[in-house]
Coordinates of C-alpha atoms in Angstrom, one line a residue:
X1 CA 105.6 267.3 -91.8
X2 CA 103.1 266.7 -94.5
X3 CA 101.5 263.2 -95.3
X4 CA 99.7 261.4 -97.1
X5 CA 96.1 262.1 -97.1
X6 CA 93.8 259.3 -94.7
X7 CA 90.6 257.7 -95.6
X8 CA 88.3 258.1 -93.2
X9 CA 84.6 256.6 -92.5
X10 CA 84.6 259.7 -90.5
X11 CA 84.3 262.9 -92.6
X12 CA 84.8 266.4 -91.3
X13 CA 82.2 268.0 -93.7
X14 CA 79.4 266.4 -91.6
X15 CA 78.4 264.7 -88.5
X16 CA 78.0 261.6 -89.9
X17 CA 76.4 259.0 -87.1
X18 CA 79.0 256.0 -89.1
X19 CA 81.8 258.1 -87.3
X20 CA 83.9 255.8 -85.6
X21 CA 84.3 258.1 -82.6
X22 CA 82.1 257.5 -79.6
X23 CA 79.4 260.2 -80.0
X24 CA 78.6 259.9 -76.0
X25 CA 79.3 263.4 -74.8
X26 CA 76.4 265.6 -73.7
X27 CA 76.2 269.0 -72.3
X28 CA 76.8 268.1 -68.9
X29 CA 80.3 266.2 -69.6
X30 CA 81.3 268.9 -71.9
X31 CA 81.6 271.1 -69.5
X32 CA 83.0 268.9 -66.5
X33 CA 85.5 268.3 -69.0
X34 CA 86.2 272.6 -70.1
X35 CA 85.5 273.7 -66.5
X36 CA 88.0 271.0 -65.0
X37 CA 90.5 272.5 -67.3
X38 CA 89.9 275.8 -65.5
X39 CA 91.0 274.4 -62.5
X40 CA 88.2 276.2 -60.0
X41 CA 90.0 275.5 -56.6
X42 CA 93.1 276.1 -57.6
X43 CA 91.7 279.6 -58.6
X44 CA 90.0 280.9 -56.1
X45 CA 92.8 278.9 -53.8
X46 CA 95.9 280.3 -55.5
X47 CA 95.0 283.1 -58.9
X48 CA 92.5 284.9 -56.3
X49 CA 95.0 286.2 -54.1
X50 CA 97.5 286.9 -57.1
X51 CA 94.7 289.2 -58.7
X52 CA 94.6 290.8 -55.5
X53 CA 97.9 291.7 -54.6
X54 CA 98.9 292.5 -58.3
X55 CA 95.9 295.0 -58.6
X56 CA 96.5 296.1 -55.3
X57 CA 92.1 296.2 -55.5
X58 CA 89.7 293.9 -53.6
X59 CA 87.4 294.4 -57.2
X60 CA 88.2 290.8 -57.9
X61 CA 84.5 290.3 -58.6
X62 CA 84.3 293.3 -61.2
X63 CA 87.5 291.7 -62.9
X64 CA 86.2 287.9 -62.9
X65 CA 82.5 289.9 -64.4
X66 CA 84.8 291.8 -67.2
X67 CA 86.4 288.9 -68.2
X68 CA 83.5 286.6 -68.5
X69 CA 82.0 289.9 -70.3
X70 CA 84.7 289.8 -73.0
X71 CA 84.4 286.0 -73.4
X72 CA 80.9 285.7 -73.6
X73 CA 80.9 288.4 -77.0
X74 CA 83.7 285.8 -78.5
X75 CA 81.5 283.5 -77.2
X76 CA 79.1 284.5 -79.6
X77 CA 81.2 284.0 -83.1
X78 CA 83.0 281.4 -81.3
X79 CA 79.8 279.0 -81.2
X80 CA 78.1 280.5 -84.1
X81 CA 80.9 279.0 -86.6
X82 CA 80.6 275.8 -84.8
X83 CA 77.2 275.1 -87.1
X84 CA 78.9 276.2 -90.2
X85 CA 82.7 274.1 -89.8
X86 CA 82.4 270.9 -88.5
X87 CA 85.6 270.4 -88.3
X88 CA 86.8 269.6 -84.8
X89 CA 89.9 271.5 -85.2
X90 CA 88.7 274.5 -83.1
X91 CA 90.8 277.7 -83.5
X92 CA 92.6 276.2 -86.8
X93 CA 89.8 275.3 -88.7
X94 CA 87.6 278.5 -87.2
X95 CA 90.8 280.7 -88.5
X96 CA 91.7 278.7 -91.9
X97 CA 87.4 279.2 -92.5
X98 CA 88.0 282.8 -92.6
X99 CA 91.5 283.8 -93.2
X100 CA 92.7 280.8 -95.0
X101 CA 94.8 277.8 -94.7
X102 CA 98.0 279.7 -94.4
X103 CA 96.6 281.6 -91.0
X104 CA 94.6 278.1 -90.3
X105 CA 97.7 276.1 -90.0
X106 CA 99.6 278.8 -88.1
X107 CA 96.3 278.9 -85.6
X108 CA 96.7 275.2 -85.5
X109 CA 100.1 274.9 -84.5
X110 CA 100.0 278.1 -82.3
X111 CA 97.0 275.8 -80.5
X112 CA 99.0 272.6 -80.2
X113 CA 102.0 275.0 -78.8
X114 CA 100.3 276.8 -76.1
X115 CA 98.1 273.6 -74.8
X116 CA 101.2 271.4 -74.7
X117 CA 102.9 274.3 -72.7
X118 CA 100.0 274.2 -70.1
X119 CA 99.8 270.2 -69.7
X120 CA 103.9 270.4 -69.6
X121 CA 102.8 273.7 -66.6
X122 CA 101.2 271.6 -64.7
X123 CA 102.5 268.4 -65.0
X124 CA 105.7 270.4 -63.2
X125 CA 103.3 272.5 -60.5
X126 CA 101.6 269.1 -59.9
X127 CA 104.9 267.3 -58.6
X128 CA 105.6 269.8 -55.9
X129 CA 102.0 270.4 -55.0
X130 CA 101.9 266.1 -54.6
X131 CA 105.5 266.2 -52.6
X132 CA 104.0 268.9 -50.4
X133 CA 100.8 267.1 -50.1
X134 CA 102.1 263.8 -48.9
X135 CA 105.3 265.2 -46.9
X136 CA 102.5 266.7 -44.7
X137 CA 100.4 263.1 -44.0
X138 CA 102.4 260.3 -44.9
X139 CA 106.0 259.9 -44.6
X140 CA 107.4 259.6 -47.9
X141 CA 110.2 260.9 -49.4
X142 CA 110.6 261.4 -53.5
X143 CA 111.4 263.8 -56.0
X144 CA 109.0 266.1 -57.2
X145 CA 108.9 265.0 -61.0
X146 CA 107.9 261.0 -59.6
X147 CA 104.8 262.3 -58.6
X148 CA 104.6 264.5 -62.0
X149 CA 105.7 261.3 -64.2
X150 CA 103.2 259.2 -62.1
X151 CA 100.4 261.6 -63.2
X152 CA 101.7 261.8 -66.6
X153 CA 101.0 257.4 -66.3
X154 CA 97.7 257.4 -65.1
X155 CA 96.9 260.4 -68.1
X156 CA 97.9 258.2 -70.8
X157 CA 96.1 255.7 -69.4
X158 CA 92.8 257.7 -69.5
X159 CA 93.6 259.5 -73.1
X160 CA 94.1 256.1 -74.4
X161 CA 91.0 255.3 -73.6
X162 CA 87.0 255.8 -74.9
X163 CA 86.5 260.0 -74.3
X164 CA 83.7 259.8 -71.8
X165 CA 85.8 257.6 -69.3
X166 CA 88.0 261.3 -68.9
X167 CA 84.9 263.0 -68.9
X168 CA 83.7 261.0 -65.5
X169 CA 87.1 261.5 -63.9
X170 CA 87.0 264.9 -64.6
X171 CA 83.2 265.5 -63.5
X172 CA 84.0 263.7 -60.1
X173 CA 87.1 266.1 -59.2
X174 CA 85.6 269.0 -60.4
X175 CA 82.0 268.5 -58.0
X176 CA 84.2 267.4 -55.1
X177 CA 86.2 270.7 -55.6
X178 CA 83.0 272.8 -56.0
X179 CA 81.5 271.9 -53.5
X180 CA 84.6 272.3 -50.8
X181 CA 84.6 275.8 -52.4
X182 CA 80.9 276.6 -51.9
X183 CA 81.5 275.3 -48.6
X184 CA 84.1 277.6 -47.6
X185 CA 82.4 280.6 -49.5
X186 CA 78.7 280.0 -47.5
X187 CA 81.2 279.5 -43.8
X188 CA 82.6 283.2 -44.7
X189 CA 79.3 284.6 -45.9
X190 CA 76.8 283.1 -43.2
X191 CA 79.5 284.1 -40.2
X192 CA 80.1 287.4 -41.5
X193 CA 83.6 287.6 -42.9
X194 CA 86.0 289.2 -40.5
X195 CA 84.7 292.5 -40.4
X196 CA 80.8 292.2 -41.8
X197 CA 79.5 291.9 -44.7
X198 CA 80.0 295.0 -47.2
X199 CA 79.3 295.5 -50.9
X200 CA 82.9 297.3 -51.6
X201 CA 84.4 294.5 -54.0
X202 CA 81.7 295.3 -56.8
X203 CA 81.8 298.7 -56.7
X204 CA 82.8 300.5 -59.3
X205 CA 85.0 302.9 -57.7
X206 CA 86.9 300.4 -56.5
X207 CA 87.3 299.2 -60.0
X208 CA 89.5 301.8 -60.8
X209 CA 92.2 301.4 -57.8
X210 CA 95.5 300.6 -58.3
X211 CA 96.6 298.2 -61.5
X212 CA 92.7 297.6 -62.8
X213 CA 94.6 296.2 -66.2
X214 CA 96.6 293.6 -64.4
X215 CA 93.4 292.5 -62.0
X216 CA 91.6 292.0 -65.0
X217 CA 94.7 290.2 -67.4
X218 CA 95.2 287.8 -64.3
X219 CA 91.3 287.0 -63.7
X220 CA 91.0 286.5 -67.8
X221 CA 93.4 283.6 -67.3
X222 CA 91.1 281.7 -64.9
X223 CA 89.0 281.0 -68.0
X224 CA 91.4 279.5 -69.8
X225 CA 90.2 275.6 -71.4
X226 CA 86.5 276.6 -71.7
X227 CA 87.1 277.6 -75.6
X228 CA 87.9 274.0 -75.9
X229 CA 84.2 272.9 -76.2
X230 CA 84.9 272.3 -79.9
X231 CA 87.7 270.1 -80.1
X232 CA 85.1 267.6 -78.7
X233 CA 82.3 268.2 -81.3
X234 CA 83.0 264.8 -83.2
X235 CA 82.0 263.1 -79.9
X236 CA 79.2 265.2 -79.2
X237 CA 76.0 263.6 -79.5
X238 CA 74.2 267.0 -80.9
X239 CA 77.4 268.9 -82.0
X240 CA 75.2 272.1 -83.6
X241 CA 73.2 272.2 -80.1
X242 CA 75.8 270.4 -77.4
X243 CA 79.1 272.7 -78.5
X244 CA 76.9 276.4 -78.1
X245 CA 75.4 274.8 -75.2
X246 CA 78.4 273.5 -73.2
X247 CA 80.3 277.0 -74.0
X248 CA 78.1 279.3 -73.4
X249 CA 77.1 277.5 -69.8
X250 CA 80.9 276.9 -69.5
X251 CA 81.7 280.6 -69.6
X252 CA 79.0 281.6 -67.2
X253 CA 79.4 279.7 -64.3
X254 CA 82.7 279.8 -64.4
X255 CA 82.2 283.7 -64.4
X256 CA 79.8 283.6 -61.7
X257 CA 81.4 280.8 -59.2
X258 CA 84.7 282.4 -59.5
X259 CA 83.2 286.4 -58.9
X260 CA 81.2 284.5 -55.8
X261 CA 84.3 283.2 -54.4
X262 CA 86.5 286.3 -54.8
X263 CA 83.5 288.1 -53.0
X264 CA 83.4 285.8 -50.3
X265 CA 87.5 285.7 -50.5
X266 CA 87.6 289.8 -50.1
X267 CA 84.7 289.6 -47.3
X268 CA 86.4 286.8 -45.1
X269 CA 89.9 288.5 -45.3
X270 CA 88.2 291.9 -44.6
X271 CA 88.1 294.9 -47.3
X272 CA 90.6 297.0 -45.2
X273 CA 92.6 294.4 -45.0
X274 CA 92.9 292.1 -48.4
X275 CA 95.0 293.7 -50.3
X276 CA 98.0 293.6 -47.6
X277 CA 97.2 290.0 -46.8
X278 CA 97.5 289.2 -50.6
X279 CA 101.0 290.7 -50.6
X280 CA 102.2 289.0 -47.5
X281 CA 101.5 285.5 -48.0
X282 CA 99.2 284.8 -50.8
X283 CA 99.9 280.9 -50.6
X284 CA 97.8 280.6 -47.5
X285 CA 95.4 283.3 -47.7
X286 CA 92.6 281.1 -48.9
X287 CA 93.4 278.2 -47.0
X288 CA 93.7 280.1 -43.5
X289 CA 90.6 281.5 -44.8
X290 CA 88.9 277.7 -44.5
X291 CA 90.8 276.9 -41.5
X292 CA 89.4 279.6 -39.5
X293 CA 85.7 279.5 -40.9
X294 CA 85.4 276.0 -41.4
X295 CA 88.1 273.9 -39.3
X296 CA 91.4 272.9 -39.8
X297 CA 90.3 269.5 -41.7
X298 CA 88.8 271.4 -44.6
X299 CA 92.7 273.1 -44.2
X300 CA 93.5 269.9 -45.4
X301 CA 90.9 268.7 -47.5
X302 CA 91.9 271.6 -50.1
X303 CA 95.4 270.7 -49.7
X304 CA 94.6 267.4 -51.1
X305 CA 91.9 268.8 -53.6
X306 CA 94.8 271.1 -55.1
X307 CA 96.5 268.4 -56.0
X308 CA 93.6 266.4 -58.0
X309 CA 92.7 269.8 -59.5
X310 CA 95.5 270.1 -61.2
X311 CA 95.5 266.8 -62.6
X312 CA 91.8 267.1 -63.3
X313 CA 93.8 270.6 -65.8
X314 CA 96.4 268.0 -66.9
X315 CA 93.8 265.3 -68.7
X316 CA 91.4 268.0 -70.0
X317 CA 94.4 269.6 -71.8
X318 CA 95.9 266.2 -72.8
X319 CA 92.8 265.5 -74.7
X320 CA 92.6 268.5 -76.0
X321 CA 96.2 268.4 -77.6
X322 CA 95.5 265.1 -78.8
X323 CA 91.9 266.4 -80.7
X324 CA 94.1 268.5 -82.8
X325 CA 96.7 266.0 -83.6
X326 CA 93.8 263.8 -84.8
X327 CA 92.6 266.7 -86.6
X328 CA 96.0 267.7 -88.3
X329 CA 96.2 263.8 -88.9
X330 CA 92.7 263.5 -90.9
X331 CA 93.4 266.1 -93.3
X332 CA 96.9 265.0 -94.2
X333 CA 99.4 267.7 -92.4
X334 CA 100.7 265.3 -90.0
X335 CA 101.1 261.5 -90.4
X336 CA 97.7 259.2 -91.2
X337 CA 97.7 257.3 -88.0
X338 CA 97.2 260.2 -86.1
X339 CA 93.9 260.3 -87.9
X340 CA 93.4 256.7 -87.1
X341 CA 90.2 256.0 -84.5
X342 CA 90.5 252.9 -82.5
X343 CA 87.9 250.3 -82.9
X344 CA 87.9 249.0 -79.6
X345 CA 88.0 252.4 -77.6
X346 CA 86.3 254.9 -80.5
X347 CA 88.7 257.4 -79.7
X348 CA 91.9 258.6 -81.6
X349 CA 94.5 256.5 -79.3
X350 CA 97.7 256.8 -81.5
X351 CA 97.0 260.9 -81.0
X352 CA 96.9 260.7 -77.4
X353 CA 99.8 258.3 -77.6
X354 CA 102.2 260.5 -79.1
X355 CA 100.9 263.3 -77.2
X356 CA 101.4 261.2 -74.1
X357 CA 105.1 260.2 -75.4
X358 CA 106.1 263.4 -76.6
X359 CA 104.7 265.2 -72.9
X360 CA 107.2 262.1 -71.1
X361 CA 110.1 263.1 -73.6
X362 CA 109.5 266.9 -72.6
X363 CA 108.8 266.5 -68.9
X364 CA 112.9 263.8 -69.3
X365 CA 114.3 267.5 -70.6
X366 CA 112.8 269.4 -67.9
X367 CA 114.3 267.6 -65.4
X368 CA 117.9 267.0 -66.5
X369 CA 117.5 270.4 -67.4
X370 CA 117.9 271.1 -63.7
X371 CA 115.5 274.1 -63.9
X372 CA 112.8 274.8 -61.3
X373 CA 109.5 273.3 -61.6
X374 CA 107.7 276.3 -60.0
X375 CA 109.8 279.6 -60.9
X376 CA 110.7 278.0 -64.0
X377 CA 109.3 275.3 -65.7
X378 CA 105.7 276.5 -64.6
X379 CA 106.1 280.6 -65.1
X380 CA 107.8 280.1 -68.5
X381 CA 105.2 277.8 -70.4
X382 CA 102.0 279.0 -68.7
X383 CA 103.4 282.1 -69.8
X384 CA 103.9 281.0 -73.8
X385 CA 100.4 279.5 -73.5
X386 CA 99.2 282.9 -71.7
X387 CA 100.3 284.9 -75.2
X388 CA 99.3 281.9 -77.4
X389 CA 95.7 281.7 -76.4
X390 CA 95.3 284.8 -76.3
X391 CA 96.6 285.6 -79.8
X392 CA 93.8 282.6 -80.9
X393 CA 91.3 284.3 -79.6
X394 CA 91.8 287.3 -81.2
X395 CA 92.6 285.8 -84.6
X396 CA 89.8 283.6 -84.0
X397 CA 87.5 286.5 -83.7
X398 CA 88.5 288.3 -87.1
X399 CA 87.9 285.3 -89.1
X400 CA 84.4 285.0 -87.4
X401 CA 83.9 288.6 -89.3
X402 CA 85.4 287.7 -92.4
X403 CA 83.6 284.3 -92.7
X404 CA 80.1 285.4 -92.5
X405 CA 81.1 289.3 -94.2
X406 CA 82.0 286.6 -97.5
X407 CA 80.0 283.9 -97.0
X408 CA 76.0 283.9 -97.4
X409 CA 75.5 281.5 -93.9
X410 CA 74.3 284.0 -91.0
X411 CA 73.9 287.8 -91.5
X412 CA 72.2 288.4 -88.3
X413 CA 74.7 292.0 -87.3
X414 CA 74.7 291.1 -83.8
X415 CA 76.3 287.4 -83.9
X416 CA 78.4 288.4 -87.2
X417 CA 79.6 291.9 -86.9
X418 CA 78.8 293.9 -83.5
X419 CA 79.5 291.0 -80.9
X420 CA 82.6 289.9 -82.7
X421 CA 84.1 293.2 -83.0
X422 CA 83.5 293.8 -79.5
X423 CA 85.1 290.6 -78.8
X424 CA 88.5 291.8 -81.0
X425 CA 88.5 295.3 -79.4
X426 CA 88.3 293.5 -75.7
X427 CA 90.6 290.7 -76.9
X428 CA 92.6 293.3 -78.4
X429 CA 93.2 294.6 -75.2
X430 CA 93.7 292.2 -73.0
X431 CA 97.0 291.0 -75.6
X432 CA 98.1 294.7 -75.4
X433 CA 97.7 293.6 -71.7
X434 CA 99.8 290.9 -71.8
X435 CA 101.8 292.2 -74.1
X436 CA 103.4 295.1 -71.5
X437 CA 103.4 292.9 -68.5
X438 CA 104.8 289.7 -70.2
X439 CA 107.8 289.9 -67.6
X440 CA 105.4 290.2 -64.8
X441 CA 104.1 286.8 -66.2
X442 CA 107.8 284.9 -67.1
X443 CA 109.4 287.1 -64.3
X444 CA 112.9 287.4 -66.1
X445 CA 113.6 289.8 -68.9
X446 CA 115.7 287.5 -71.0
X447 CA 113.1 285.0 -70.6
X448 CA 110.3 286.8 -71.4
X449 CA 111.9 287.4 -74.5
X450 CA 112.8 283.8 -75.3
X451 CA 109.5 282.8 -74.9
X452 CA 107.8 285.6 -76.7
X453 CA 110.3 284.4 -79.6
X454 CA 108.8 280.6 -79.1
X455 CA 105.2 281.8 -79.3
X456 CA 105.9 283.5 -82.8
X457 CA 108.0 280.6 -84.2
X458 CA 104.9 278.1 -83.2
X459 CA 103.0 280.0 -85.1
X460 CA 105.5 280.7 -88.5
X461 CA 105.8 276.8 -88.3
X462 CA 102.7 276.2 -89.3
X463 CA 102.5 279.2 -92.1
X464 CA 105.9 277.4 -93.3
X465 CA 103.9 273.7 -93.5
X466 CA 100.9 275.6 -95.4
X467 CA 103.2 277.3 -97.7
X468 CA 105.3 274.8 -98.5
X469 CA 102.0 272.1 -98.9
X470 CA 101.0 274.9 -101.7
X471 CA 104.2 274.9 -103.4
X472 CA 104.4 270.9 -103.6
X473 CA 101.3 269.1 -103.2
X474 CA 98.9 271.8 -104.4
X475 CA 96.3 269.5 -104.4
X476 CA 96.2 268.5 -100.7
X477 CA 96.4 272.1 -99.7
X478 CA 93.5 272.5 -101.8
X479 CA 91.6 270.3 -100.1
X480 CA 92.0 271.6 -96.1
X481 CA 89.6 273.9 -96.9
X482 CA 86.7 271.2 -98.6
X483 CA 87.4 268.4 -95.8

């Protein structure tokens, strides 16, 4: 797995403006490019009910505030080694900074793991959700991984390509979805909800009602793809000001838009009677919600959205697969080309080719493989990437401690020791979370356990890679930790 080590115009110990990347990005697509990967409408459309119905609490409010709570102290170590590793490597060079290249490595291909195990996710759900889509308006007929291979085309396509091309794709989906929320949400609010309009979802006795733990594990993965900010910081135009910027907005609206929406979810269903909807038939529940305070076309306007929602989550995390590739590629663990940046797009197009290739080979095995897109394919790797991320995070947190505890940078106790430890002790429980439930998340014992194995060997193939780079090339492990 190891290669020779690239030469670069484009250095990782600095910001250099000779980069060959296109240093385009701003705040703004930043975060159309994070918050896409969150996938709002398909949140609030489909995780909102789940939360429900698995808490058996309308608090979804309180559990979308926690979570963006938690996230906002990891936020806070998180952004904060941004100005002191410029390295766009995210979680692996954030953990190899403070634990070492061993732990970095593992972090790295933990990272490449889980985000490979959401684009394969939803690259699955998005077949059927297409199939579904079109069976209703037009009558066509196809499999459900043509539409998923079709999306898979039209993602390489875009990854190929110059960075702030995705970012306008993904900035037009995500205001289009937005604003069909916000629709919905003001319909329910302005017309009362079914029953009036009552403050029970935020309060805090309701907080404690049935499962609080799994309302709050299930609203923490909403927020999944905003800690991606990052990976994008060699195309930033300001990295030290854009990456802090773009995370710290990212985490905030999508904390309040998504605690908005499950207010305006619980008030149109009625408080009395959420929970049991939820059970029943949480599919619909959001989209009879818009049928019946909006009209039946907004029914199918967020049928439609769903669908380029999920592709909107598809390209976010292609690109972000392919940042660490092109990481790993720059400093020598994988092969040199995937270090390479193209001249004519400024972006690192052999990365996102592979990534592109290897997601096509992956998605071939999941369909010969016979299994189901949904109950299977879907449930098991969102699950994997479930564990993964949140293991990152945790790590990530610890080596924010250790790196400024030996290291001269910051000693501010608040963004170096208080806000990080919080973050470990809430990320710390959230995995215990995860942890205990993981068969609620893959829904089968055996493959639960499978999985779980998968998660650990992603990460032991890295510590193997960094072990074995020390043992044979001493010198190019040396040097992860000065490029």
């Amino acid at each position: 797995m190891t290669a020779s080590r690239p030469t670069s115009i484009d250095s990782q110990t600095s910001d250099a403006a000779s980069s060959p990347l296109h240093r385009d990005l701003g705040v703004t697509s930043i975060v159309f490019m994070v918050v896409a990967a969150a996938a709002p409408l398909a949140v609030v459309a489909a995780t909102t009910p789940i939360i429900v119905s698995a808490s058996g609490s309308v608090a979804v409010p309180s559990f979308f505030v926690l979570a963006a709570m938690i996230l906002l102290l990891f936020t806070v170590g998180f952004t904060l080694m941004s100005r002191h590793v410029k390295n766009p490597g995210a979680f692996y060079s954030y953990v190899q900074a403070g634990l070492g290249s061993v732990h970095g490595l593992g972090a790295a291909t933990l990272a490449i793991f889980s985000y490979a195990g959401l684009l394969l996710a939803t690259s699955s759900y998005i077949g059927v959700a297409a199939r579904n889509a079109l069976s209703r308006y037009v009558d066509v007929d196809a499999p459900w991984w043509a539409y998923s291979i079709v999306v898979l085309i039209v993602v390489c396509l875009l990854g190929y390509r110059d960075i702030e091309l995705s970012s306008k794709v993904l900035g037009i989906v995500l205001l289009l979805e937005t604003c069909v929320v916000l629709v919905v949400d003001v319909a329910i609010l302005v017309q009362g909800g079914a029953h009036g309009i009552d403050a029970e979802s935020v309060s805090p006795a309701r907080l404690m009602e049935g499962q609080p733990g799994l309302g709050l594990m299930f609203a923490f993965f909403a927020f999944f793809g905003f800690e991606a900010t990052a990976v994008f910081r060699s195309e930033a135009k300001d990295p030290d000001r854009t990456i802090p910027r773009a995370t710290y907005v990212s985490v905030i609206f999508i904390g309040l838009f998504y605690a908005v929406s499950g207010f305006a979810v619980i008030v149109g269903t009625g408080t009395s009677d959420a929970v049991a909807k939820a059970g029943a038939d949480p599919e619909n529940m959001v989209l009879d919600l818009a049928h019946t305070y909006v009209g039946s076309a907004m029914f199918d306007v967020i049928q439609v959205l769903l669908v380029t929602s999920l592709f909107a989550c598809i390209l976010s995390f292609h690109n972000v697969v392919t940042r660490y590739l092109y990481a790993l590629g720059k400093v020598g663990v994988l092969p040199q080309r995937f270090g390479v940046v193209s001249i004519k797009h400024g972006a690192p197009s052999t990365a996102s080719l592979a990534v592109s290739i290897g997601s096509g080979l992956a998605m071939a095995v999941i369909v010969l493989s016979g299994i189901d897109p949904v109950t299977e394919s879907y449930t098991w790797l969102s699950g994997a990437a479930t564990l993964g991320l949140v293991s990152l995070m945790t790590l990530a947190s610890v080596a924010v401690i250790v790196f400024f505890r030996t290291n001269d940078h910051d000693k501010r106790l608040w963004h170096t020791v208080i806000a990080p430890v919080l973050a470990v002790i809430g990320l710390g429980a959230v995995l215990s979370l995860v942890a205990a439930n993981f068969t609620v998340l893959i829904s089968d014992p055996v493959s639960a356990w499978v999985v779980a194995i998968l998660v650990i060997s992603s990460y032991l193939v890295g510590v193997v890679v960094a072990l074995r780079m020390r043992r044979v090339d001493p010198a190019a492990y040396a040097a992860l930790t000065t490029d």
